Amino acid sequence: MRRGVVALLVLIVTAFGPAAAGPPHDLVELHMSTPAAPDYTTEDRGLRGPVAAAIRRAFPGLEVSHRLSRAAAAYARLLETPDASQPPQAGIDFILHWAGCPDATASSTVLYTTGDGAGEVVDALRKLAGRLGEERPTAVGVARVPATVEPYRWRWGIFLVTRRFRLRRFPSSGTPGATIPLQLRLDPGLADPEVVLLRPSGRIETVPVASAGSWSIASIPLGTERGTLWVELVATARSGPMVVALFPVTVGGSPPVAWSGPPPPDERSIRTAADAERLMVRLINADRERFGLPPLAPDPRLAAIAREHSRDMAIHGYFGHVSPTEGGLARRLAEGHYAMRYSGENISRADSIYEAEEALMMSPGHRANILATEPTVVGVGIVAAGSGERREWVITQLFARPLERIDAERFRRKVRRLLERAARKAGVAPPGRDAKLDAVVESVTRAAAASGASTGEIVRRIAGRLREQGIVY
């Protein structure tokens, strides 16, 4: 979270995802004074009034949302002074979902003004939108509460989101065993919607999605586990798969009106991108350890490929798995001459390494990559975008199981032993060194190195090639 003074008698405090971070101690507690929204939807009534009108004039097409404004009001009430401790991003996301907004996250600002604030709110929005780069915001929430610090009159909360979907009302709680229809419409440029669920037990599953005209429909089984079910909506853009919505559903109870969690840890000791990469690897392995999984070994070659993708995103101003210049993960691994049996990729953009990892673990699809059993190594590549108070980390996590390095001479010796054993069994003299045999072993092991065959498969392939040439063992 950022603090800064802009213009005379106008104070802006901004949160874009975390900014401070180190191992947390005391818990941050948030308590809402009214019940949570009974459902999530983007079909929201617009906010009216002079400030909303000023925003619409300055930002044509930007929706001034009633639900986002409810979240903004709660946020403003929490920060009674400019020096008040701000909640971590997970707390801000709790406020967002408590207000009935289905967005995965939001950019937020607190603004102090001495007047009615329409002009200052518009200026604050311009600064907030400027931090989003090419990502065009589509909806905003604005609310004010009386300021308690002289000489300010009002304390404003502002929430800003980019929505590329429409969601019809979906309940924020339900009865165990119930199945609830979800209706979603993607914006142009997005396709192939997918729904991924994270059960209270940590189990991840995918729900099939059907088309009904321009809308997509899925039946969401709440299951019998009581607790929080996370619903993630994923779609494919030109830059690859992206999370378009993420929200919790309380199974067997009412949506929460309180949240507690660790404060943003102090990351001031993270001076360089290399420091950030080492911390991220530790956090990944700590998450795996919590679920009884072995740690992943850091792989410098994989990290270099990940770092180049983060650098490419930072330089070219996009955020996605498919680079407009370097292509997707398969192409990047091939160009890096990295042969593997398995690969997976997560990307993130945040002010805090701790909270970036926390957000990835809350997303079912990203969590599945972190907790996958297939990979044995990890490569984390992080690049700093901006500097000082405006520094943001661009993060790529790569997970892989590299192909074993195949030694052709080792397989020559193995085949030679098999041939000698077969000769003894047949009562004949063992064959001498044979150029044909060497050529077969060499060609098969080269092909196996490219495809990732196991040792047993390589031996079977060699035997098959030898049989074709009349050599049987």
GROMACS .gro file of C-alpha atoms in nm:
model
  473
    1MET     CA    1   0.000   0.000   0.000
    2ARG     CA    2   0.125   0.342  -0.086
    3ARG     CA    3   0.112   0.673   0.096
    4GLY     CA    4   0.178   1.007  -0.069
    5VAL     CA    5   0.074   1.368  -0.073
    6VAL     CA    6  -0.045   1.518  -0.399
    7ALA     CA    7  -0.146   1.880  -0.436
    8LEU     CA    8  -0.216   2.112  -0.148
    9LEU     CA    9  -0.470   1.988   0.108
   10VAL     CA   10  -0.547   1.674  -0.092
   11LEU     CA   11  -0.401   1.351   0.043
   12ILE     CA   12  -0.411   1.025  -0.148
   13VAL     CA   13  -0.334   0.684   0.001
   14THR     CA   14  -0.325   0.410  -0.261
   15ALA     CA   15  -0.326   0.029  -0.252
   16PHE     CA   16  -0.253  -0.179  -0.560
   17GLY     CA   17  -0.193  -0.506  -0.399
   18PRO     CA   18   0.046  -0.509  -0.120
   19ALA     CA   19   0.346  -0.310  -0.058
   20ALA     CA   20   0.496  -0.398   0.256
   21ALA     CA   21   0.585  -0.748   0.365
   22GLY     CA   22   0.838  -0.983   0.623
   23PRO     CA   23   0.711  -1.254   0.844
   24PRO     CA   24   0.384  -1.134   0.996
   25HIS     CA   25   0.305  -1.138   1.368
   26ASP     CA   26  -0.017  -0.966   1.482
   27LEU     CA   27  -0.334  -1.031   1.287
   28VAL     CA   28  -0.526  -0.759   1.107
   29GLU     CA   29  -0.899  -0.777   1.184
   30LEU     CA   30  -1.178  -0.627   0.973
   31HIS     CA   31  -1.539  -0.611   1.094
   32MET     CA   32  -1.828  -0.502   0.874
   33SER     CA   33  -2.127  -0.334   1.042
   34THR     CA   34  -2.387  -0.473   0.797
   35PRO     CA   35  -2.448  -0.818   0.642
   36ALA     CA   36  -2.265  -0.927   0.330
   37ALA     CA   37  -2.439  -0.902  -0.007
   38PRO     CA   38  -2.659  -1.208  -0.070
   39ASP     CA   39  -2.522  -1.254  -0.422
   40TYR     CA   40  -2.258  -1.157  -0.678
   41THR     CA   41  -2.339  -0.981  -1.002
   42THR     CA   42  -2.218  -0.721  -1.249
   43GLU     CA   43  -2.579  -0.622  -1.326
   44ASP     CA   44  -2.555  -0.330  -1.087
   45ARG     CA   45  -2.747  -0.007  -1.059
   46GLY     CA   46  -2.540   0.301  -1.129
   47LEU     CA   47  -2.455   0.557  -0.864
   48ARG     CA   48  -2.603   0.906  -0.899
   49GLY     CA   49  -2.499   1.248  -0.774
   50PRO     CA   50  -2.258   1.528  -0.870
   51VAL     CA   51  -1.940   1.325  -0.814
   52ALA     CA   52  -2.073   1.034  -1.023
   53ALA     CA   53  -2.171   1.281  -1.295
   54ALA     CA   54  -1.821   1.437  -1.290
   55ILE     CA   55  -1.665   1.091  -1.323
   56ARG     CA   56  -1.886   1.004  -1.621
   57ARG     CA   57  -1.794   1.330  -1.794
   58ALA     CA   58  -1.423   1.271  -1.739
   59PHE     CA   59  -1.432   0.898  -1.818
   60PRO     CA   60  -1.702   0.821  -2.078
   61GLY     CA   61  -1.807   0.458  -2.056
   62LEU     CA   62  -1.674   0.407  -1.702
   63GLU     CA   63  -1.951   0.252  -1.491
   64VAL     CA   64  -1.999   0.410  -1.147
   65SER     CA   65  -2.110   0.101  -0.957
   66HIS     CA   66  -2.334   0.093  -0.649
   67ARG     CA   67  -2.173  -0.230  -0.520
   68LEU     CA   68  -1.819  -0.105  -0.572
   69SER     CA   69  -1.921   0.215  -0.395
   70ARG     CA   70  -2.041   0.007  -0.100
   71ALA     CA   71  -1.695  -0.151  -0.086
   72ALA     CA   72  -1.534   0.193  -0.116
   73ALA     CA   73  -1.738   0.324   0.179
   74ALA     CA   74  -1.632   0.033   0.400
   75TYR     CA   75  -1.270   0.087   0.301
   76ALA     CA   76  -1.286   0.459   0.378
   77ARG     CA   77  -1.435   0.391   0.723
   78LEU     CA   78  -1.145   0.159   0.808
   79LEU     CA   79  -0.874   0.420   0.750
   80GLU     CA   80  -0.958   0.693   0.998
   81THR     CA   81  -0.625   0.876   0.960
   82PRO     CA   82  -0.367   0.904   0.682
   83ASP     CA   83  -0.128   0.700   0.899
   84ALA     CA   84  -0.376   0.422   0.978
   85SER     CA   85  -0.250   0.072   0.907
   86GLN     CA   86  -0.398  -0.047   0.582
   87PRO     CA   87  -0.525  -0.401   0.537
   88PRO     CA   88  -0.330  -0.639   0.314
   89GLN     CA   89  -0.464  -0.712  -0.031
   90ALA     CA   90  -0.648  -1.019   0.098
   91GLY     CA   91  -0.840  -0.788   0.333
   92ILE     CA   92  -0.924  -0.550   0.049
   93ASP     CA   93  -1.047  -0.846  -0.155
   94PHE     CA   94  -1.264  -0.952   0.141
   95ILE     CA   95  -1.428  -0.607   0.138
   96LEU     CA   96  -1.482  -0.638  -0.237
   97HIS     CA   97  -1.656  -0.974  -0.203
   98TRP     CA   98  -1.853  -0.868   0.107
   99ALA     CA   99  -2.004  -0.594  -0.114
  100GLY     CA  100  -2.114  -0.853  -0.373
  101CYS     CA  101  -1.850  -0.781  -0.640
  102PRO     CA  102  -1.728  -1.092  -0.826
  103ASP     CA  103  -1.392  -0.941  -0.923
  104ALA     CA  104  -1.070  -1.122  -0.834
  105THR     CA  105  -0.918  -0.800  -0.698
  106ALA     CA  106  -0.934  -0.421  -0.722
  107SER     CA  107  -0.709  -0.117  -0.712
  108SER     CA  108  -0.803   0.109  -0.422
  109THR     CA  109  -0.734   0.459  -0.297
  110VAL     CA  110  -0.823   0.670   0.004
  111LEU     CA  111  -0.850   1.044  -0.065
  112TYR     CA  112  -0.875   1.329   0.190
  113THR     CA  113  -1.030   1.658   0.075
  114THR     CA  114  -1.126   1.991   0.229
  115GLY     CA  115  -1.410   2.053  -0.020
  116ASP     CA  116  -1.683   1.846  -0.179
  117GLY     CA  117  -1.417   1.668  -0.381
  118ALA     CA  118  -1.556   1.607  -0.732
  119GLY     CA  119  -1.246   1.748  -0.903
  120GLU     CA  120  -1.008   1.578  -0.660
  121VAL     CA  121  -1.182   1.244  -0.707
  122VAL     CA  122  -1.145   1.272  -1.085
  123ASP     CA  123  -0.774   1.358  -1.044
  124ALA     CA  124  -0.724   1.062  -0.809
  125LEU     CA  125  -0.893   0.832  -1.061
  126ARG     CA  126  -0.660   0.954  -1.336
  127LYS     CA  127  -0.358   0.868  -1.120
  128LEU     CA  128  -0.505   0.530  -1.026
  129ALA     CA  129  -0.592   0.444  -1.387
  130GLY     CA  130  -0.244   0.551  -1.495
  131ARG     CA  131  -0.095   0.282  -1.275
  132LEU     CA  132  -0.289   0.016  -1.466
  133GLY     CA  133  -0.096   0.073  -1.791
  134GLU     CA  134  -0.280  -0.056  -2.098
  135GLU     CA  135  -0.545  -0.225  -1.882
  136ARG     CA  136  -0.855  -0.009  -1.927
  137PRO     CA  137  -1.073   0.017  -1.613
  138THR     CA  138  -1.443  -0.045  -1.670
  139ALA     CA  139  -1.608   0.020  -1.331
  140VAL     CA  140  -1.544   0.237  -1.026
  141GLY     CA  141  -1.689   0.272  -0.679
  142VAL     CA  142  -1.671   0.601  -0.487
  143ALA     CA  143  -1.794   0.688  -0.138
  144ARG     CA  144  -1.715   0.942   0.131
  145VAL     CA  145  -1.730   0.954   0.511
  146PRO     CA  146  -1.656   1.250   0.739
  147ALA     CA  147  -1.284   1.303   0.795
  148THR     CA  148  -1.155   1.300   1.151
  149VAL     CA  149  -0.829   1.482   1.077
  150GLU     CA  150  -0.794   1.858   1.039
  151PRO     CA  151  -0.812   2.040   0.801
  152TYR     CA  152  -0.989   1.775   0.592
  153ARG     CA  153  -1.365   1.756   0.562
  154TRP     CA  154  -1.413   1.427   0.377
  155ARG     CA  155  -1.239   1.092   0.353
  156TRP     CA  156  -1.313   0.917   0.022
  157GLY     CA  157  -1.276   0.553  -0.068
  158ILE     CA  158  -1.225   0.460  -0.434
  159PHE     CA  159  -1.231   0.110  -0.586
  160LEU     CA  160  -1.139   0.058  -0.951
  161VAL     CA  161  -1.173  -0.267  -1.150
  162THR     CA  162  -1.138  -0.395  -1.505
  163ARG     CA  163  -1.422  -0.631  -1.596
  164ARG     CA  164  -1.428  -0.827  -1.918
  165PHE     CA  165  -1.741  -1.025  -1.839
  166ARG     CA  166  -2.102  -1.001  -1.730
  167LEU     CA  167  -2.233  -1.220  -1.449
  168ARG     CA  168  -2.597  -1.271  -1.360
  169ARG     CA  169  -2.684  -1.302  -0.992
  170PHE     CA  170  -2.507  -1.589  -0.821
  171PRO     CA  171  -2.567  -1.650  -0.447
  172SER     CA  172  -2.283  -1.583  -0.203
  173SER     CA  173  -2.395  -1.877   0.015
  174GLY     CA  174  -2.584  -2.202  -0.026
  175THR     CA  175  -2.696  -2.530   0.127
  176PRO     CA  176  -2.462  -2.831   0.118
  177GLY     CA  177  -2.552  -3.059  -0.171
  178ALA     CA  178  -2.720  -2.785  -0.376
  179THR     CA  179  -2.639  -2.715  -0.741
  180ILE     CA  180  -2.656  -2.353  -0.858
  181PRO     CA  181  -2.664  -2.232  -1.221
  182LEU     CA  182  -2.396  -1.980  -1.317
  183GLN     CA  183  -2.458  -1.753  -1.619
  184LEU     CA  184  -2.164  -1.566  -1.767
  185ARG     CA  185  -2.107  -1.359  -2.081
  186LEU     CA  186  -1.753  -1.280  -2.194
  187ASP     CA  187  -1.654  -0.957  -2.364
  188PRO     CA  188  -1.531  -0.967  -2.727
  189GLY     CA  189  -1.174  -1.092  -2.747
  190LEU     CA  190  -1.227  -1.360  -2.482
  191ALA     CA  191  -1.322  -1.721  -2.554
  192ASP     CA  192  -1.326  -2.074  -2.410
  193PRO     CA  193  -1.470  -2.003  -2.064
  194GLU     CA  194  -1.378  -2.248  -1.790
  195VAL     CA  195  -1.498  -2.275  -1.430
  196VAL     CA  196  -1.254  -2.406  -1.169
  197LEU     CA  197  -1.359  -2.479  -0.809
  198LEU     CA  198  -1.146  -2.488  -0.495
  199ARG     CA  199  -1.326  -2.695  -0.231
  200PRO     CA  200  -1.296  -2.624   0.145
  201SER     CA  201  -1.072  -2.934   0.171
  202GLY     CA  202  -0.832  -2.793  -0.088
  203ARG     CA  203  -0.951  -3.022  -0.367
  204ILE     CA  204  -0.960  -2.861  -0.713
  205GLU     CA  205  -1.203  -2.956  -0.988
  206THR     CA  206  -1.321  -2.822  -1.322
  207VAL     CA  207  -1.687  -2.776  -1.413
  208PRO     CA  208  -1.804  -2.812  -1.777
  209VAL     CA  209  -1.939  -2.498  -1.943
  210ALA     CA  210  -2.212  -2.495  -2.210
  211SER     CA  211  -2.307  -2.219  -2.455
  212ALA     CA  212  -2.651  -2.057  -2.477
  213GLY     CA  213  -2.627  -1.789  -2.743
  214SER     CA  214  -2.384  -1.522  -2.627
  215TRP     CA  215  -2.400  -1.653  -2.269
  216SER     CA  216  -2.211  -1.941  -2.108
  217ILE     CA  217  -2.384  -2.159  -1.849
  218ALA     CA  218  -2.239  -2.393  -1.587
  219SER     CA  219  -2.400  -2.591  -1.305
  220ILE     CA  220  -2.198  -2.537  -0.987
  221PRO     CA  221  -2.226  -2.826  -0.738
  222LEU     CA  222  -2.172  -2.680  -0.390
  223GLY     CA  223  -2.080  -3.023  -0.257
  224THR     CA  224  -2.123  -3.150   0.097
  225GLU     CA  225  -1.813  -2.991   0.251
  226ARG     CA  226  -1.900  -2.697   0.475
  227GLY     CA  227  -1.683  -2.391   0.449
  228THR     CA  228  -1.561  -2.163   0.171
  229LEU     CA  229  -1.591  -2.276  -0.190
  230TRP     CA  230  -1.390  -2.057  -0.430
  231VAL     CA  231  -1.529  -2.016  -0.781
  232GLU     CA  232  -1.284  -1.907  -1.050
  233LEU     CA  233  -1.383  -1.807  -1.404
  234VAL     CA  234  -1.105  -1.841  -1.660
  235ALA     CA  235  -1.108  -1.743  -2.028
  236THR     CA  236  -0.857  -1.730  -2.312
  237ALA     CA  237  -0.743  -1.397  -2.451
  238ARG     CA  238  -0.491  -1.322  -2.723
  239SER     CA  239  -0.226  -1.318  -2.450
  240GLY     CA  240  -0.333  -1.662  -2.323
  241PRO     CA  241  -0.553  -1.782  -2.035
  242MET     CA  242  -0.658  -1.523  -1.777
  243VAL     CA  243  -0.866  -1.513  -1.459
  244VAL     CA  244  -1.173  -1.298  -1.527
  245ALA     CA  245  -1.352  -1.347  -1.193
  246LEU     CA  246  -1.287  -1.510  -0.856
  247PHE     CA  247  -1.521  -1.513  -0.559
  248PRO     CA  248  -1.600  -1.718  -0.245
  249VAL     CA  249  -1.927  -1.897  -0.171
  250THR     CA  250  -2.008  -2.000   0.187
  251VAL     CA  251  -2.144  -2.355   0.196
  252GLY     CA  252  -2.361  -2.431   0.498
  253GLY     CA  253  -2.360  -2.086   0.655
  254SER     CA  254  -2.386  -1.711   0.600
  255PRO     CA  255  -2.125  -1.505   0.413
  256PRO     CA  256  -1.869  -1.368   0.660
  257VAL     CA  257  -1.884  -1.013   0.795
  258ALA     CA  258  -1.537  -1.029   0.952
  259TRP     CA  259  -1.190  -1.111   0.826
  260SER     CA  260  -0.855  -1.160   0.994
  261GLY     CA  261  -0.514  -1.224   0.850
  262PRO     CA  262  -0.150  -1.129   0.876
  263PRO     CA  263  -0.054  -0.771   0.797
  264PRO     CA  264   0.144  -0.695   0.484
  265PRO     CA  265   0.494  -0.820   0.574
  266ASP     CA  266   0.785  -0.577   0.564
  267GLU     CA  267   0.966  -0.625   0.234
  268ARG     CA  268   1.203  -0.332   0.270
  269SER     CA  269   1.494  -0.578   0.284
  270ILE     CA  270   1.404  -0.694  -0.068
  271ARG     CA  271   1.640  -0.464  -0.256
  272THR     CA  272   1.680  -0.642  -0.588
  273ALA     CA  273   1.489  -0.870  -0.822
  274ALA     CA  274   1.731  -1.149  -0.727
  275ASP     CA  275   1.627  -1.106  -0.360
  276ALA     CA  276   1.263  -1.123  -0.468
  277GLU     CA  277   1.324  -1.441  -0.671
  278ARG     CA  278   1.490  -1.618  -0.378
  279LEU     CA  279   1.201  -1.522  -0.150
  280MET     CA  280   0.942  -1.644  -0.400
  281VAL     CA  281   1.113  -1.984  -0.431
  282ARG     CA  282   1.109  -2.016  -0.050
  283LEU     CA  283   0.738  -1.928  -0.041
  284ILE     CA  284   0.654  -2.181  -0.314
  285ASN     CA  285   0.833  -2.458  -0.127
  286ALA     CA  286   0.675  -2.352   0.204
  287ASP     CA  287   0.331  -2.386   0.043
  288ARG     CA  288   0.422  -2.728  -0.094
  289GLU     CA  289   0.552  -2.838   0.247
  290ARG     CA  290   0.219  -2.739   0.409
  291PHE     CA  291   0.048  -2.992   0.182
  292GLY     CA  292   0.305  -3.268   0.232
  293LEU     CA  293   0.475  -3.224  -0.106
  294PRO     CA  294   0.852  -3.237  -0.166
  295PRO     CA  295   1.034  -2.909  -0.234
  296LEU     CA  296   1.122  -2.808  -0.589
  297ALA     CA  297   1.488  -2.755  -0.671
  298PRO     CA  298   1.572  -2.410  -0.813
  299ASP     CA  299   1.671  -2.443  -1.179
  300PRO     CA  300   1.886  -2.153  -1.309
  301ARG     CA  301   1.813  -2.233  -1.676
  302LEU     CA  302   1.439  -2.238  -1.612
  303ALA     CA  303   1.467  -1.917  -1.407
  304ALA     CA  304   1.641  -1.745  -1.700
  305ILE     CA  305   1.351  -1.835  -1.930
  306ALA     CA  306   1.101  -1.714  -1.668
  307ARG     CA  307   1.295  -1.390  -1.616
  308GLU     CA  308   1.298  -1.317  -1.987
  309HIS     CA  309   0.918  -1.352  -2.000
  310SER     CA  310   0.877  -1.114  -1.704
  311ARG     CA  311   1.111  -0.868  -1.875
  312ASP     CA  312   0.916  -0.901  -2.201
  313MET     CA  313   0.587  -0.825  -2.020
  314ALA     CA  314   0.738  -0.524  -1.842
  315ILE     CA  315   0.897  -0.378  -2.156
  316HIS     CA  316   0.605  -0.432  -2.393
  317GLY     CA  317   0.331  -0.341  -2.146
  318TYR     CA  318   0.118  -0.657  -2.158
  319PHE     CA  319   0.029  -0.923  -1.902
  320GLY     CA  320  -0.029  -1.275  -2.028
  321HIS     CA  321   0.110  -1.619  -2.100
  322VAL     CA  322   0.145  -1.557  -2.475
  323SER     CA  323   0.395  -1.290  -2.578
  324PRO     CA  324   0.322  -1.092  -2.895
  325THR     CA  325   0.689  -1.138  -2.986
  326GLU     CA  326   0.808  -1.455  -2.809
  327GLY     CA  327   0.495  -1.672  -2.825
  328GLY     CA  328   0.370  -1.916  -2.563
  329LEU     CA  329   0.547  -2.128  -2.304
  330ALA     CA  330   0.620  -2.422  -2.537
  331ARG     CA  331   0.798  -2.195  -2.785
  332ARG     CA  332   0.993  -2.017  -2.511
  333LEU     CA  333   1.111  -2.347  -2.364
  334ALA     CA  334   1.209  -2.477  -2.708
  335GLU     CA  335   1.406  -2.162  -2.789
  336GLY     CA  336   1.579  -2.197  -2.453
  337HIS     CA  337   1.670  -2.559  -2.548
  338TYR     CA  338   1.492  -2.679  -2.235
  339ALA     CA  339   1.371  -3.037  -2.279
  340MET     CA  340   1.109  -3.153  -2.027
  341ARG     CA  341   0.836  -3.406  -1.962
  342TYR     CA  342   0.609  -3.157  -1.781
  343SER     CA  343   0.579  -2.780  -1.759
  344GLY     CA  344   0.344  -2.524  -1.602
  345GLU     CA  345   0.345  -2.147  -1.568
  346ASN     CA  346   0.202  -1.886  -1.331
  347ILE     CA  347   0.233  -1.510  -1.380
  348SER     CA  348   0.160  -1.231  -1.136
  349ARG     CA  349   0.200  -0.857  -1.099
  350ALA     CA  350   0.213  -0.711  -0.748
  351ASP     CA  351   0.388  -0.476  -0.509
  352SER     CA  352   0.453  -0.758  -0.261
  353ILE     CA  353   0.611  -1.099  -0.316
  354TYR     CA  354   0.429  -1.245  -0.014
  355GLU     CA  355   0.090  -1.129  -0.130
  356ALA     CA  356   0.156  -1.231  -0.491
  357GLU     CA  357   0.212  -1.588  -0.373
  358GLU     CA  358  -0.094  -1.566  -0.146
  359ALA     CA  359  -0.310  -1.449  -0.437
  360LEU     CA  360  -0.181  -1.730  -0.661
  361MET     CA  361  -0.265  -1.985  -0.391
  362MET     CA  362  -0.621  -1.847  -0.370
  363SER     CA  363  -0.671  -1.901  -0.745
  364PRO     CA  364  -0.757  -2.268  -0.808
  365GLY     CA  365  -0.577  -2.287  -1.143
  366HIS     CA  366  -0.258  -2.123  -1.018
  367ARG     CA  367  -0.271  -2.321  -0.695
  368ALA     CA  368  -0.284  -2.643  -0.899
  369ASN     CA  369   0.047  -2.551  -1.064
  370ILE     CA  370   0.215  -2.473  -0.732
  371LEU     CA  371   0.094  -2.796  -0.570
  372ALA     CA  372   0.135  -3.023  -0.873
  373THR     CA  373   0.308  -3.357  -0.813
  374GLU     CA  374   0.467  -3.378  -1.160
  375PRO     CA  375   0.738  -3.106  -1.143
  376THR     CA  376   1.075  -3.153  -0.975
  377VAL     CA  377   1.225  -2.807  -1.039
  378VAL     CA  378   1.110  -2.446  -1.034
  379GLY     CA  379   1.237  -2.134  -1.206
  380VAL     CA  380   1.123  -1.792  -1.083
  381GLY     CA  381   1.195  -1.483  -1.291
  382ILE     CA  382   1.110  -1.141  -1.148
  383VAL     CA  383   1.160  -0.796  -1.296
  384ALA     CA  384   1.098  -0.464  -1.122
  385ALA     CA  385   0.872  -0.226  -1.314
  386GLY     CA  386   0.892   0.134  -1.195
  387SER     CA  387   1.098   0.241  -0.896
  388GLY     CA  388   1.075   0.374  -0.542
  389GLU     CA  389   0.717   0.419  -0.424
  390ARG     CA  390   0.589   0.311  -0.768
  391ARG     CA  391   0.787  -0.014  -0.790
  392GLU     CA  392   0.591  -0.320  -0.894
  393TRP     CA  393   0.715  -0.675  -0.939
  394VAL     CA  394   0.639  -0.860  -1.263
  395ILE     CA  395   0.659  -1.229  -1.177
  396THR     CA  396   0.682  -1.553  -1.376
  397GLN     CA  397   0.686  -1.893  -1.204
  398LEU     CA  398   0.784  -2.194  -1.419
  399PHE     CA  399   0.743  -2.552  -1.300
  400ALA     CA  400   0.902  -2.844  -1.485
  401ARG     CA  401   1.020  -3.202  -1.482
  402PRO     CA  402   1.329  -3.196  -1.706
  403LEU     CA  403   1.415  -3.487  -1.931
  404GLU     CA  404   1.692  -3.708  -1.803
  405ARG     CA  405   2.019  -3.667  -1.986
  406ILE     CA  406   2.055  -3.986  -2.189
  407ASP     CA  407   2.401  -4.142  -2.221
  408ALA     CA  408   2.429  -4.338  -2.548
  409GLU     CA  409   2.743  -4.521  -2.430
  410ARG     CA  410   2.556  -4.640  -2.120
  411PHE     CA  411   2.290  -4.798  -2.341
  412ARG     CA  412   2.554  -4.954  -2.570
  413ARG     CA  413   2.698  -5.129  -2.264
  414LYS     CA  414   2.350  -5.234  -2.148
  415VAL     CA  415   2.261  -5.381  -2.490
  416ARG     CA  416   2.604  -5.549  -2.511
  417ARG     CA  417   2.541  -5.723  -2.176
  418LEU     CA  418   2.198  -5.838  -2.296
  419LEU     CA  419   2.348  -5.977  -2.619
  420GLU     CA  420   2.625  -6.157  -2.430
  421ARG     CA  421   2.369  -6.309  -2.193
  422ALA     CA  422   2.158  -6.424  -2.491
  423ALA     CA  423   2.467  -6.573  -2.661
  424ARG     CA  424   2.565  -6.769  -2.350
  425LYS     CA  425   2.210  -6.900  -2.319
  426ALA     CA  426   2.219  -7.011  -2.684
  427GLY     CA  427   2.566  -7.164  -2.646
  428VAL     CA  428   2.725  -6.945  -2.913
  429ALA     CA  429   3.011  -6.698  -2.909
  430PRO     CA  430   2.909  -6.342  -2.811
  431PRO     CA  431   2.912  -6.090  -3.099
  432GLY     CA  432   3.201  -5.849  -3.134
  433ARG     CA  433   3.175  -5.472  -3.163
  434ASP     CA  434   2.928  -5.404  -3.441
  435ALA     CA  435   2.888  -5.074  -3.630
  436LYS     CA  436   2.522  -5.153  -3.704
  437LEU     CA  437   2.454  -5.206  -3.335
  438ASP     CA  438   2.627  -4.880  -3.245
  439ALA     CA  439   2.423  -4.692  -3.507
  440VAL     CA  440   2.094  -4.835  -3.377
  441VAL     CA  441   2.174  -4.747  -3.016
  442GLU     CA  442   2.286  -4.396  -3.114
  443SER     CA  443   1.976  -4.316  -3.323
  444VAL     CA  444   1.732  -4.456  -3.066
  445THR     CA  445   1.889  -4.272  -2.772
  446ARG     CA  446   1.891  -3.944  -2.967
  447ALA     CA  447   1.520  -3.983  -3.047
  448ALA     CA  448   1.448  -4.078  -2.686
  449ALA     CA  449   1.627  -3.767  -2.561
  450ALA     CA  450   1.389  -3.554  -2.767
  451SER     CA  451   1.074  -3.737  -2.659
  452GLY     CA  452   1.148  -3.817  -2.296
  453ALA     CA  453   1.127  -4.197  -2.310
  454SER     CA  454   1.204  -4.398  -1.996
  455THR     CA  455   1.501  -4.635  -1.966
  456GLY     CA  456   1.279  -4.939  -2.019
  457GLU     CA  457   1.119  -4.782  -2.325
  458ILE     CA  458   1.461  -4.704  -2.475
  459VAL     CA  459   1.572  -5.066  -2.433
  460ARG     CA  460   1.247  -5.189  -2.593
  461ARG     CA  461   1.298  -4.953  -2.888
  462ILE     CA  462   1.656  -5.074  -2.937
  463ALA     CA  463   1.539  -5.437  -2.927
  464GLY     CA  464   1.274  -5.364  -3.189
  465ARG     CA  465   1.526  -5.199  -3.422
  466LEU     CA  466   1.770  -5.487  -3.378
  467ARG     CA  467   1.498  -5.744  -3.456
  468GLU     CA  468   1.430  -5.557  -3.780
  469GLN     CA  469   1.794  -5.627  -3.869
  470GLY     CA  470   1.783  -5.992  -3.766
  471ILE     CA  471   1.955  -5.948  -3.429
  472VAL     CA  472   1.744  -6.107  -3.156
  473TYR     CA  473   1.820  -6.124  -2.783
   0.00000   0.00000   0.00000
